[in-house]
Coordinates of N, CA and C and ligand atoms in Angstrom, one line a residue:
X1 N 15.1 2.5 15.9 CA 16.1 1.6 15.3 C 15.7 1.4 13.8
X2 N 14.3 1.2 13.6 CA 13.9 1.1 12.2 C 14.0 1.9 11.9
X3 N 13.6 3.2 12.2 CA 13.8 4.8 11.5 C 14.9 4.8 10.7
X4 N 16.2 5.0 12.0 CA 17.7 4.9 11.6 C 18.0 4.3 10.4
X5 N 17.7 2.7 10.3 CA 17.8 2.4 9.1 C 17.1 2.5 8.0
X6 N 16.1 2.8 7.9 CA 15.1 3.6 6.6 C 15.2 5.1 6.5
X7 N 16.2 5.5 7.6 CA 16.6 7.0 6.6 C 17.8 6.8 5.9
X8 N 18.3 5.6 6.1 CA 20.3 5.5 5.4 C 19.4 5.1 3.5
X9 N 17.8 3.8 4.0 CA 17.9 3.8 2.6 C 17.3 5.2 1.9
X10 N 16.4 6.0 2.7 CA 15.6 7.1 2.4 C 16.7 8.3 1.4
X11 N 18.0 8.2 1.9 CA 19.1 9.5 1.5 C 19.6 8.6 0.2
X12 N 19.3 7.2 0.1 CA 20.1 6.7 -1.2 C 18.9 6.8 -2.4
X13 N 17.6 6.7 -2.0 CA 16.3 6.9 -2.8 C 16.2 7.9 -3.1
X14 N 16.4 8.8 -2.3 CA 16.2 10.5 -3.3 C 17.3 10.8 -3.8
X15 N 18.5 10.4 -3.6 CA 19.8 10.9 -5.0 C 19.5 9.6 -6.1
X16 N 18.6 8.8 -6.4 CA 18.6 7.9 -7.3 C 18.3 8.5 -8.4
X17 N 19.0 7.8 -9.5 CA 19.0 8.9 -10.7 C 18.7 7.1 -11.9
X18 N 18.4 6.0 -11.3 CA 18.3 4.6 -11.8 C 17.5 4.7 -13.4
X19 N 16.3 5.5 -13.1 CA 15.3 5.6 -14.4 C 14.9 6.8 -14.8
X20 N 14.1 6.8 -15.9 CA 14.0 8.4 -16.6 C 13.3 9.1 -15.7
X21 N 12.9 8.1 -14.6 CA 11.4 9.2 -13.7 C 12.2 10.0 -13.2
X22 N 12.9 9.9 -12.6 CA 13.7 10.7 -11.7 C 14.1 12.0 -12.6
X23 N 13.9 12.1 -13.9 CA 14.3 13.5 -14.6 C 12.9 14.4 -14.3
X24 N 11.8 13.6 -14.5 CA 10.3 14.4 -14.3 C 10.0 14.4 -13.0
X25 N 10.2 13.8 -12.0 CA 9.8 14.4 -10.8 C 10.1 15.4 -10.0
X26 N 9.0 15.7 -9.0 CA 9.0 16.8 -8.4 C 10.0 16.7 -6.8
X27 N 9.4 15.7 -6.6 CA 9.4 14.5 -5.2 C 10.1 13.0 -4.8
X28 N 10.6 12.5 -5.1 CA 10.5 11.1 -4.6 C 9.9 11.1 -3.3
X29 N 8.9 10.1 -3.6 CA 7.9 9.6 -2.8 C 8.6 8.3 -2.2
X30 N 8.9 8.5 -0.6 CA 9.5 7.6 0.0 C 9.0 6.6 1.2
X31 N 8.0 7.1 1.9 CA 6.9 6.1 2.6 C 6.0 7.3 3.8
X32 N 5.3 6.8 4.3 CA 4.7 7.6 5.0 C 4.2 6.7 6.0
X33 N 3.8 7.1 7.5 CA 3.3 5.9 8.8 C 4.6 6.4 9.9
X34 N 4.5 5.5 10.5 CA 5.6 5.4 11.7 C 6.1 4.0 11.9
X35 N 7.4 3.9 11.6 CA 7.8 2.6 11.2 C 7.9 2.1 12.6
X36 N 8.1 2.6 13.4 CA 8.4 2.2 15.1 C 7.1 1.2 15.9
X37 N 6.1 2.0 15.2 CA 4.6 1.3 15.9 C 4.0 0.6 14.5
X38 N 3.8 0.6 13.3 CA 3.1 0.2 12.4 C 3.5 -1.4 12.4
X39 N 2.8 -2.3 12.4 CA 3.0 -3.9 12.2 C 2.4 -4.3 10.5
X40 N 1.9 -3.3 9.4 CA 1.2 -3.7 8.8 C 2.2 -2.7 7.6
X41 N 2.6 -3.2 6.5 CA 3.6 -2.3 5.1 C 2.1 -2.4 4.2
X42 N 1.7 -1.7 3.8 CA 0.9 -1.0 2.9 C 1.6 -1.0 1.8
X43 N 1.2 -1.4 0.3 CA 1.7 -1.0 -0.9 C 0.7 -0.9 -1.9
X44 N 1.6 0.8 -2.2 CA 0.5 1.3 -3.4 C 1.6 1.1 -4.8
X45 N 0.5 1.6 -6.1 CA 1.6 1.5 -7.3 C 2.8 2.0 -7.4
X46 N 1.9 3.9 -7.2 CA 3.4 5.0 -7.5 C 2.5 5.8 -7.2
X47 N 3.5 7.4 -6.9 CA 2.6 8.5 -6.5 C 2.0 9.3 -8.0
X48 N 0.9 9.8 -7.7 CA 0.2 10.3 -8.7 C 0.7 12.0 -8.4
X49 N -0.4 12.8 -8.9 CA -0.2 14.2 -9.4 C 0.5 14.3 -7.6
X50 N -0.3 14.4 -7.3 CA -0.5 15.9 -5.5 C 0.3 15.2 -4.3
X51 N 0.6 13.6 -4.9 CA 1.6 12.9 -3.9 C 3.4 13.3 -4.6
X52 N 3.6 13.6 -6.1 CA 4.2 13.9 -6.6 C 5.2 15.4 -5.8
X53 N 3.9 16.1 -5.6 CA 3.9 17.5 -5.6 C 4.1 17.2 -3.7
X54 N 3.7 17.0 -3.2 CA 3.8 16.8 -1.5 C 4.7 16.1 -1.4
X55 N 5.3 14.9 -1.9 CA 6.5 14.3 -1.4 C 6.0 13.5 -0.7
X56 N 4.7 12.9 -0.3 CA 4.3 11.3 0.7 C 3.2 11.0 -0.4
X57 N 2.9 9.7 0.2 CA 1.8 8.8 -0.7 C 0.6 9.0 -0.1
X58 N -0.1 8.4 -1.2 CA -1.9 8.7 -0.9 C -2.0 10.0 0.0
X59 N -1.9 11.3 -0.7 CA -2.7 12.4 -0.3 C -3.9 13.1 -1.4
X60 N -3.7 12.5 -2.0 CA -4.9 12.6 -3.6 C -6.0 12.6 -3.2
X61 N -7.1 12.2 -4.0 CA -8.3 11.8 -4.4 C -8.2 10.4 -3.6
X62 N -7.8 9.8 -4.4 CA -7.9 8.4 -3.8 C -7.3 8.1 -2.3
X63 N -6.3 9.1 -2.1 CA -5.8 8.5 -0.9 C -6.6 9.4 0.6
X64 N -7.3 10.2 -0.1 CA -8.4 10.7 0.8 C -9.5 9.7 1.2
X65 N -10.0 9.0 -0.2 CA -11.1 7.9 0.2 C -10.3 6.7 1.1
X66 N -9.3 6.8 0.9 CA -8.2 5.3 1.6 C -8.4 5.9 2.9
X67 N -8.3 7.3 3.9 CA -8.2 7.3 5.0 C -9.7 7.3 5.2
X68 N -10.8 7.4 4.7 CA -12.3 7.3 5.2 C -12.3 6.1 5.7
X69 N -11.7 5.0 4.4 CA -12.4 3.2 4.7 C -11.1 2.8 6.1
X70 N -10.1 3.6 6.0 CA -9.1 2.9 7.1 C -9.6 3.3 8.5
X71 N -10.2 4.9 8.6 CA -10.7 5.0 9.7 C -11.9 4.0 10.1
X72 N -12.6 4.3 9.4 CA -14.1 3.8 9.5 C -13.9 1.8 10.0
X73 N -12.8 1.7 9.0 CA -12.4 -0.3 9.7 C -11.4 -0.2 11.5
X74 N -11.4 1.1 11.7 CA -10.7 1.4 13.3 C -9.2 0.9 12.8
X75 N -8.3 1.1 11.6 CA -7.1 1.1 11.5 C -6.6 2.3 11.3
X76 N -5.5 3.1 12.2 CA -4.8 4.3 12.2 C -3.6 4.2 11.2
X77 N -3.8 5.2 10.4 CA -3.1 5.5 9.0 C -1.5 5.6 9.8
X78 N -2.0 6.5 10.6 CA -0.2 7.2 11.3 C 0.4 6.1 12.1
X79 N 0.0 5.3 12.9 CA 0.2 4.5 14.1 C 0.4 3.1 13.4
X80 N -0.7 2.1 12.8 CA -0.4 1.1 12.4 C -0.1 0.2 11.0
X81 N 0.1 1.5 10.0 CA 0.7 1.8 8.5 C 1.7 2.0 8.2
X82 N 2.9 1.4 7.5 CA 3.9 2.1 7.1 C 3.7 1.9 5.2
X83 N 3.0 3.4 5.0 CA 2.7 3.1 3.6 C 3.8 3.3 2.4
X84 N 4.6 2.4 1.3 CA 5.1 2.4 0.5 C 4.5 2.2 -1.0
X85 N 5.4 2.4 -2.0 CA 4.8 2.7 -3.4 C 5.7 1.3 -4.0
X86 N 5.7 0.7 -5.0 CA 6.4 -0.2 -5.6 C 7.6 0.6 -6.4
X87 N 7.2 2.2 -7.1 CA 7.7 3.0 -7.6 C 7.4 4.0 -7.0
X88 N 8.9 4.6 -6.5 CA 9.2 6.2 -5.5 C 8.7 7.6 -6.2
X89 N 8.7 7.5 -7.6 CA 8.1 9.2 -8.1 C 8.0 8.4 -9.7
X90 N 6.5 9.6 -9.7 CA 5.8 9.6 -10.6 C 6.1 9.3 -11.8
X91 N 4.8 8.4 -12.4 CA 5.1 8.4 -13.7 C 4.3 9.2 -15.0
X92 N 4.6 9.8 -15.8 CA 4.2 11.0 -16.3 C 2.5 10.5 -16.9
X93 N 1.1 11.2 -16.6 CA 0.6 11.0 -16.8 C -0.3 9.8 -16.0
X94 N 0.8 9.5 -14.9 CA 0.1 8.7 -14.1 C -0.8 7.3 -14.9
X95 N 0.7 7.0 -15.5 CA 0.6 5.6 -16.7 C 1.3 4.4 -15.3
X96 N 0.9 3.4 -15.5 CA 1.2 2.4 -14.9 C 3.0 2.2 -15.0
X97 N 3.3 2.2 -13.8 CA 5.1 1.5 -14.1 C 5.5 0.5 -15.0
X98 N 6.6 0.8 -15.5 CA 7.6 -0.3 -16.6 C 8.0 -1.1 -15.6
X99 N 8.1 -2.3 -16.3 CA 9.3 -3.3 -15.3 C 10.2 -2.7 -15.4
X100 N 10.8 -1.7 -16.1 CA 11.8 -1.3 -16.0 C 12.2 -0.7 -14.8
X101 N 11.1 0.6 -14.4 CA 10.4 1.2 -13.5 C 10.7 0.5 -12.1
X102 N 10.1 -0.3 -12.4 CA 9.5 -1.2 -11.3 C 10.9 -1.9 -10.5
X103 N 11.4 -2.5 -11.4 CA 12.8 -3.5 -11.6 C 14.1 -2.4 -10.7
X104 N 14.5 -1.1 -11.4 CA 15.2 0.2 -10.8 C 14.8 0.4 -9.6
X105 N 13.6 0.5 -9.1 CA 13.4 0.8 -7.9 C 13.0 -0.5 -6.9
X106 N 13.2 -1.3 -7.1 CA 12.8 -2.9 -6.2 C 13.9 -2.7 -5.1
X107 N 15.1 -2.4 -5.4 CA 16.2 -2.2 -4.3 C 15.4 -1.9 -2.9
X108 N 14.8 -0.7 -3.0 CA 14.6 0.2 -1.9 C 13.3 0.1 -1.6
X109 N 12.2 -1.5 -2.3 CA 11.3 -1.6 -1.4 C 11.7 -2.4 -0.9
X110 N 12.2 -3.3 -1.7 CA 12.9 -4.5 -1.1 C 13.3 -4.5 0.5
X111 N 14.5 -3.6 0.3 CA 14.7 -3.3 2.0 C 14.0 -2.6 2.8
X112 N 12.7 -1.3 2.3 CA 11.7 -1.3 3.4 C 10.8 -2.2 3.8
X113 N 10.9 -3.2 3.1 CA 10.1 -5.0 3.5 C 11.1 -4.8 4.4
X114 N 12.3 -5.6 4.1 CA 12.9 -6.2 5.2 C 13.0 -5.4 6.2
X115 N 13.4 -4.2 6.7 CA 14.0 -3.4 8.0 C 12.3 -3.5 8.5
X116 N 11.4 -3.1 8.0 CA 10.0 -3.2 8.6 C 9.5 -4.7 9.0
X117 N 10.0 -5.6 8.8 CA 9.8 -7.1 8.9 C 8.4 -7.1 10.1
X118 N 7.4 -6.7 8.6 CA 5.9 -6.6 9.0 C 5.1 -7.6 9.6
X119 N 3.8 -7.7 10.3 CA 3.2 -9.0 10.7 C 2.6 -8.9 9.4
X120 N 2.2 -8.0 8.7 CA 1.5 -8.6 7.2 C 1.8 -7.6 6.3
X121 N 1.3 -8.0 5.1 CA 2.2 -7.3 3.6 C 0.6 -7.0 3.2
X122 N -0.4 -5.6 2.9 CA -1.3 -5.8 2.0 C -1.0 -4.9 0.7
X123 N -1.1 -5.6 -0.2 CA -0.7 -5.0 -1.9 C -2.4 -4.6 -2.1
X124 N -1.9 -3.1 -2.8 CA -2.8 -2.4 -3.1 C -3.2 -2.1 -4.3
X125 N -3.8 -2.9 -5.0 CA -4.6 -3.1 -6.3 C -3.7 -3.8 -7.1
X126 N -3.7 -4.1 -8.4 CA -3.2 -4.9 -9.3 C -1.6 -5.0 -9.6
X127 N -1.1 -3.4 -9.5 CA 0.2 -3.3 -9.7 C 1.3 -3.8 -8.7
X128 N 0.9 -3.0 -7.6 CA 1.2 -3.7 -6.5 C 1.3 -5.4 -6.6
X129 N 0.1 -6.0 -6.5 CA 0.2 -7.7 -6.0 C 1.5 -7.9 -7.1
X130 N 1.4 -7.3 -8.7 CA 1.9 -8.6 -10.0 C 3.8 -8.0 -9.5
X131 N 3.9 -7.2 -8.3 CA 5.1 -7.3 -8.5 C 5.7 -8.6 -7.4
X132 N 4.9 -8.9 -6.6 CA 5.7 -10.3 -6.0 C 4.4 -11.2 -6.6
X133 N 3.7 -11.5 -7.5 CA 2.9 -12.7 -7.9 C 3.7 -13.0 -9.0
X134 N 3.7 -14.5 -8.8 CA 4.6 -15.4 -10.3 C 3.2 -15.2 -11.2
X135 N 2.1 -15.1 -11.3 CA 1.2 -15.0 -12.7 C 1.2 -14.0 -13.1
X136 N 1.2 -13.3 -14.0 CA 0.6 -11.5 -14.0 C -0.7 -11.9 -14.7
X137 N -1.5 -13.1 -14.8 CA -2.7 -12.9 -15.4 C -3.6 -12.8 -14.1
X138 N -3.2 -12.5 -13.0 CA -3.6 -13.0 -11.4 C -4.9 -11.6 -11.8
X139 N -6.1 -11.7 -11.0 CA -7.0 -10.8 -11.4 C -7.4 -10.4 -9.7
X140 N -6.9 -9.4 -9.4 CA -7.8 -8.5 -8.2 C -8.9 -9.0 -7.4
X141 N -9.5 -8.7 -8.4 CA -11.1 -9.0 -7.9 C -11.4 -10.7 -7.2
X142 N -10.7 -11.5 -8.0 CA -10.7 -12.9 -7.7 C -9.9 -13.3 -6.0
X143 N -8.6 -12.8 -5.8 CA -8.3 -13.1 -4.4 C -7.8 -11.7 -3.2
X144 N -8.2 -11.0 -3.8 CA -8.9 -10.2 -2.6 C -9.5 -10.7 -1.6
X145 N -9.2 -10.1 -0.3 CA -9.6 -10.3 0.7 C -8.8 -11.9 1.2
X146 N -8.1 -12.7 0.6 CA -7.5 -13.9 1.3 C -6.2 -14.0 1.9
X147 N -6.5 -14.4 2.8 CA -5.2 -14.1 3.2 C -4.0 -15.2 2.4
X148 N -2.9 -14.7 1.9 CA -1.6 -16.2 1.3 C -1.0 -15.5 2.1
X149 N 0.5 -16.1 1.8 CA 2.0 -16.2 2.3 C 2.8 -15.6 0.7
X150 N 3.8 -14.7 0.8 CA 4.6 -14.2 0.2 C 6.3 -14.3 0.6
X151 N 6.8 -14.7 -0.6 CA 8.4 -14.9 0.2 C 9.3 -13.5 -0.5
X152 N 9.6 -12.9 0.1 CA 10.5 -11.9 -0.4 C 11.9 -11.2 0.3
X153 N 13.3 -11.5 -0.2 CA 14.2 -11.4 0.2 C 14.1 -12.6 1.6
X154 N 13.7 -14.2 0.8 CA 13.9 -15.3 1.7 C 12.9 -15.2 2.8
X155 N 12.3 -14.3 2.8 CA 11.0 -14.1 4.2 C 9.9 -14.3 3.8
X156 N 9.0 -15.1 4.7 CA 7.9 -15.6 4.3 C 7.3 -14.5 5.2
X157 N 5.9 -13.7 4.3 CA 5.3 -12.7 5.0 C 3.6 -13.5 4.8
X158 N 3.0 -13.1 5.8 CA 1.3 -13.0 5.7 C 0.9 -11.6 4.7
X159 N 0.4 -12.3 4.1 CA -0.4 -10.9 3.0 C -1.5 -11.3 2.3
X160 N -2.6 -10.1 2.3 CA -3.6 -9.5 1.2 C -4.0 -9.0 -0.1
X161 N -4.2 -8.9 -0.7 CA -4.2 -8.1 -1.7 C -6.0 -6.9 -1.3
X162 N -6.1 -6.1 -1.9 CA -7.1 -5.3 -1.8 C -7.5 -4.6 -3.1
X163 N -8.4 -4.1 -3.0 CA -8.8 -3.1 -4.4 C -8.1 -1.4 -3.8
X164 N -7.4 -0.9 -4.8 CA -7.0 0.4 -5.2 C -8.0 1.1 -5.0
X165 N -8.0 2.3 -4.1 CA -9.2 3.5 -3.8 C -9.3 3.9 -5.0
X166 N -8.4 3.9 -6.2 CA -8.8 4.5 -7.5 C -10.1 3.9 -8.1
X167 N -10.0 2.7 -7.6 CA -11.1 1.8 -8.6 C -12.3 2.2 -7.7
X168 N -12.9 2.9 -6.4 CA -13.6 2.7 -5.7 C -13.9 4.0 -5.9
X169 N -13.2 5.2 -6.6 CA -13.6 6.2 -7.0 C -14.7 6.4 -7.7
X170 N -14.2 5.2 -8.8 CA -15.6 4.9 -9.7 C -16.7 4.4 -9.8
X171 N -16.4 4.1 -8.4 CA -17.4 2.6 -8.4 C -18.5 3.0 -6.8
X172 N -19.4 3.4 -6.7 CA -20.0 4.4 -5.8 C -20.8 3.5 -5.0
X173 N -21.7 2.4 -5.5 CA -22.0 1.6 -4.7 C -21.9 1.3 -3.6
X174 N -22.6 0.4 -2.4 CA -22.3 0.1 -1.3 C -22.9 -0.7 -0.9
X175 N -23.8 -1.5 -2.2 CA -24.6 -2.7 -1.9 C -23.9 -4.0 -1.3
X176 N -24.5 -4.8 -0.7 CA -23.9 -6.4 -0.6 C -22.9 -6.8 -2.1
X177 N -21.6 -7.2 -1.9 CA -20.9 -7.4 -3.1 C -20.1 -5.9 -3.6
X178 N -20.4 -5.3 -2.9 CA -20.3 -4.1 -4.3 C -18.6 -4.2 -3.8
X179 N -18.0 -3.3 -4.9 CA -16.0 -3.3 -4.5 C -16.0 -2.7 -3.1
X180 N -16.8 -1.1 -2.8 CA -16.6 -0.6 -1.5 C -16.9 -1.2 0.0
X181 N -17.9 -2.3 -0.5 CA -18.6 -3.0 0.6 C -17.6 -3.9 1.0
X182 N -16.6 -4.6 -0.3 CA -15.6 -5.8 0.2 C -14.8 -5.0 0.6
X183 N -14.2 -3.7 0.1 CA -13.2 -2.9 0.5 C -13.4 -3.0 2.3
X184 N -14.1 -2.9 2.8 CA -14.7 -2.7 3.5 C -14.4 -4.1 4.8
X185 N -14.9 -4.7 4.1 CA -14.9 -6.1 4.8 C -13.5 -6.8 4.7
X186 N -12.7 -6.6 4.1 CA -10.9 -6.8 3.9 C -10.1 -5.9 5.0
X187 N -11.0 -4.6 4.9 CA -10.2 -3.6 6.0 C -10.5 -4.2 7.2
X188 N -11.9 -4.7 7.4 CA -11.9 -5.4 8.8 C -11.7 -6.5 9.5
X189 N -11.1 -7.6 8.3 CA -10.6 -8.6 8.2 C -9.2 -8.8 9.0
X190 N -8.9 -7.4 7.9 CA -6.9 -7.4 8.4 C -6.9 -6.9 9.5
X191 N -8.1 -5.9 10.0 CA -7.3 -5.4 11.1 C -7.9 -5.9 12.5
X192 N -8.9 -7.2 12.5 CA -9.0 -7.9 13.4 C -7.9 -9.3 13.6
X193 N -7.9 -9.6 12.0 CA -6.3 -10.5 12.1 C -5.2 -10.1 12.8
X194 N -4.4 -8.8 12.5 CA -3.1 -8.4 12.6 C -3.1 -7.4 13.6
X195 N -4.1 -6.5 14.2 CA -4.3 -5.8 15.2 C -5.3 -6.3 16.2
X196 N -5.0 -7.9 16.7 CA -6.6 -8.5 17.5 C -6.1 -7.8 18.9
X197 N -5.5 -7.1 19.3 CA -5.2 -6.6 20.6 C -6.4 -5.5 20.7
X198 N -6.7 -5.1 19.2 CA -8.0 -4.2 19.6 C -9.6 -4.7 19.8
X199 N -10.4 -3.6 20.2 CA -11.5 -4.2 20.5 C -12.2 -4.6 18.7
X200 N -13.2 -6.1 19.1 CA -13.1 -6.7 17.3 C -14.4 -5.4 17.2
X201 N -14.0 -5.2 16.1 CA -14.9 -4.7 14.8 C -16.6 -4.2 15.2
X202 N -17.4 -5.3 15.5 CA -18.6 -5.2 15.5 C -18.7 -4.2 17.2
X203 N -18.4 -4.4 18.0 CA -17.8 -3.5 19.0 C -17.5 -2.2 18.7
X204 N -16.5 -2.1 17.8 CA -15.9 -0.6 17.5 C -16.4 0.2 16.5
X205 N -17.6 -0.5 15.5 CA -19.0 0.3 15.3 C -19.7 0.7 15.9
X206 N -20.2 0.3 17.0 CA -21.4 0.5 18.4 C -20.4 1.7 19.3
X207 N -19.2 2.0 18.7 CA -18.8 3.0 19.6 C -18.7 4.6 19.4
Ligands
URA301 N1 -2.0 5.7 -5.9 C1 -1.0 4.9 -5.4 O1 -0.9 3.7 -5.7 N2 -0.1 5.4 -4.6 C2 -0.1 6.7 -4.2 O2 0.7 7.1 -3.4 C3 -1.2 7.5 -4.7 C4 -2.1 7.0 -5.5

């Protein structure tokens, strides 16, 4: 039933012609997961080079390291993700979205919030959170990992924010504190919160 209606918006997102992006791309990038079983909407910026070029999100660099830390926290990418972008196709040089950008294409995340009417929202690095946070001085690193409440299209959602696998590219560490270690401890956060029907965490290391 979700499918049904996220292919009616899916056919209106790839003839969208709203912003200049749509003259450079290869792809509109429109979501990836299984909306039927996933309880959890994932949001990334926009697709980069090789998501461009594939037509789904996070198959890159980064979205390689994204399925290491998702496996490794026992959250299934295909099963309990329905991953979306704030912005559907690329922006040239893989420059951060305009509000303009951003604003053009809100329609069609808008409604994959709503038809997915998720148990939780996690916004994936900075771009992602400043498009539903009233501050844009709001800083990542600071409320990561907490859980708030988000209201969008009148719905109050449970949501996260996290660090972007881009930033964890660079950042190699794995000490106490380090970004991959909290990465880490957010993944296992959400998915003993929002998926407690599984076995918890310290369990599903020992296995
Ligand atoms: N970064 C994102 O935010 N989204 C993608 O789909 C790929 C890289």
């Amino acid at each position: 039933m979700k499918k049904e209606c996220l292919n009616i918006v899916e056919s209106k997102c790839r003839a969208c012609k709203s912003c200049a992006l749509s003259k450079t791309r290869h792809n509109v990038v429109f979501a990836d997961g299984n909306p039927e079983s996933a309880s959890i909407v994932f949001i990334g910026e926009a697709p980069g080079e090789m998501e461009d070029l594939e037509g789904k999100p996070f198959v890159g660099r980064a979205g390689e390291l994204l399925n290491e830390f998702l496996a490794e926290a026992g959250i299934s990418r295909e099963d309990d993700l329905y991953i979306i972008n704030t912005v559907k196709c690329r922006p040239p040089e893989n420059r951060i979205p305009t509000d303009a950008e951003k604003t053009a294409c809100e329609k069609f995340l808008n409604a994959q919030i709503d038809i997915m009417n998720p148990k939780a929202i996690v916004f994936c690095g900075a771009t992602a959170l400043k498009s539903f946070w009233p501050d844009q001085k709001v800083q990542i690193s600071k409320i990561r990992g907490n859980w708030f409440n988000v209201t969008i299209n009148g719905k109050e959602y449970k949501a996260m924010a996290i660090f972007h696998p881009s930033y964890l590219l660079r950042n190699h560490s794995m000490q106490d504190g380090s970004p991959r270690r909290l990465m880490q401890q957010d993944l296992i956060e959400i998915r003993n919160t929002i998926l407690s029907d599984r076995i918890p965490a310290q369990e599903f290391a020992m296995v």
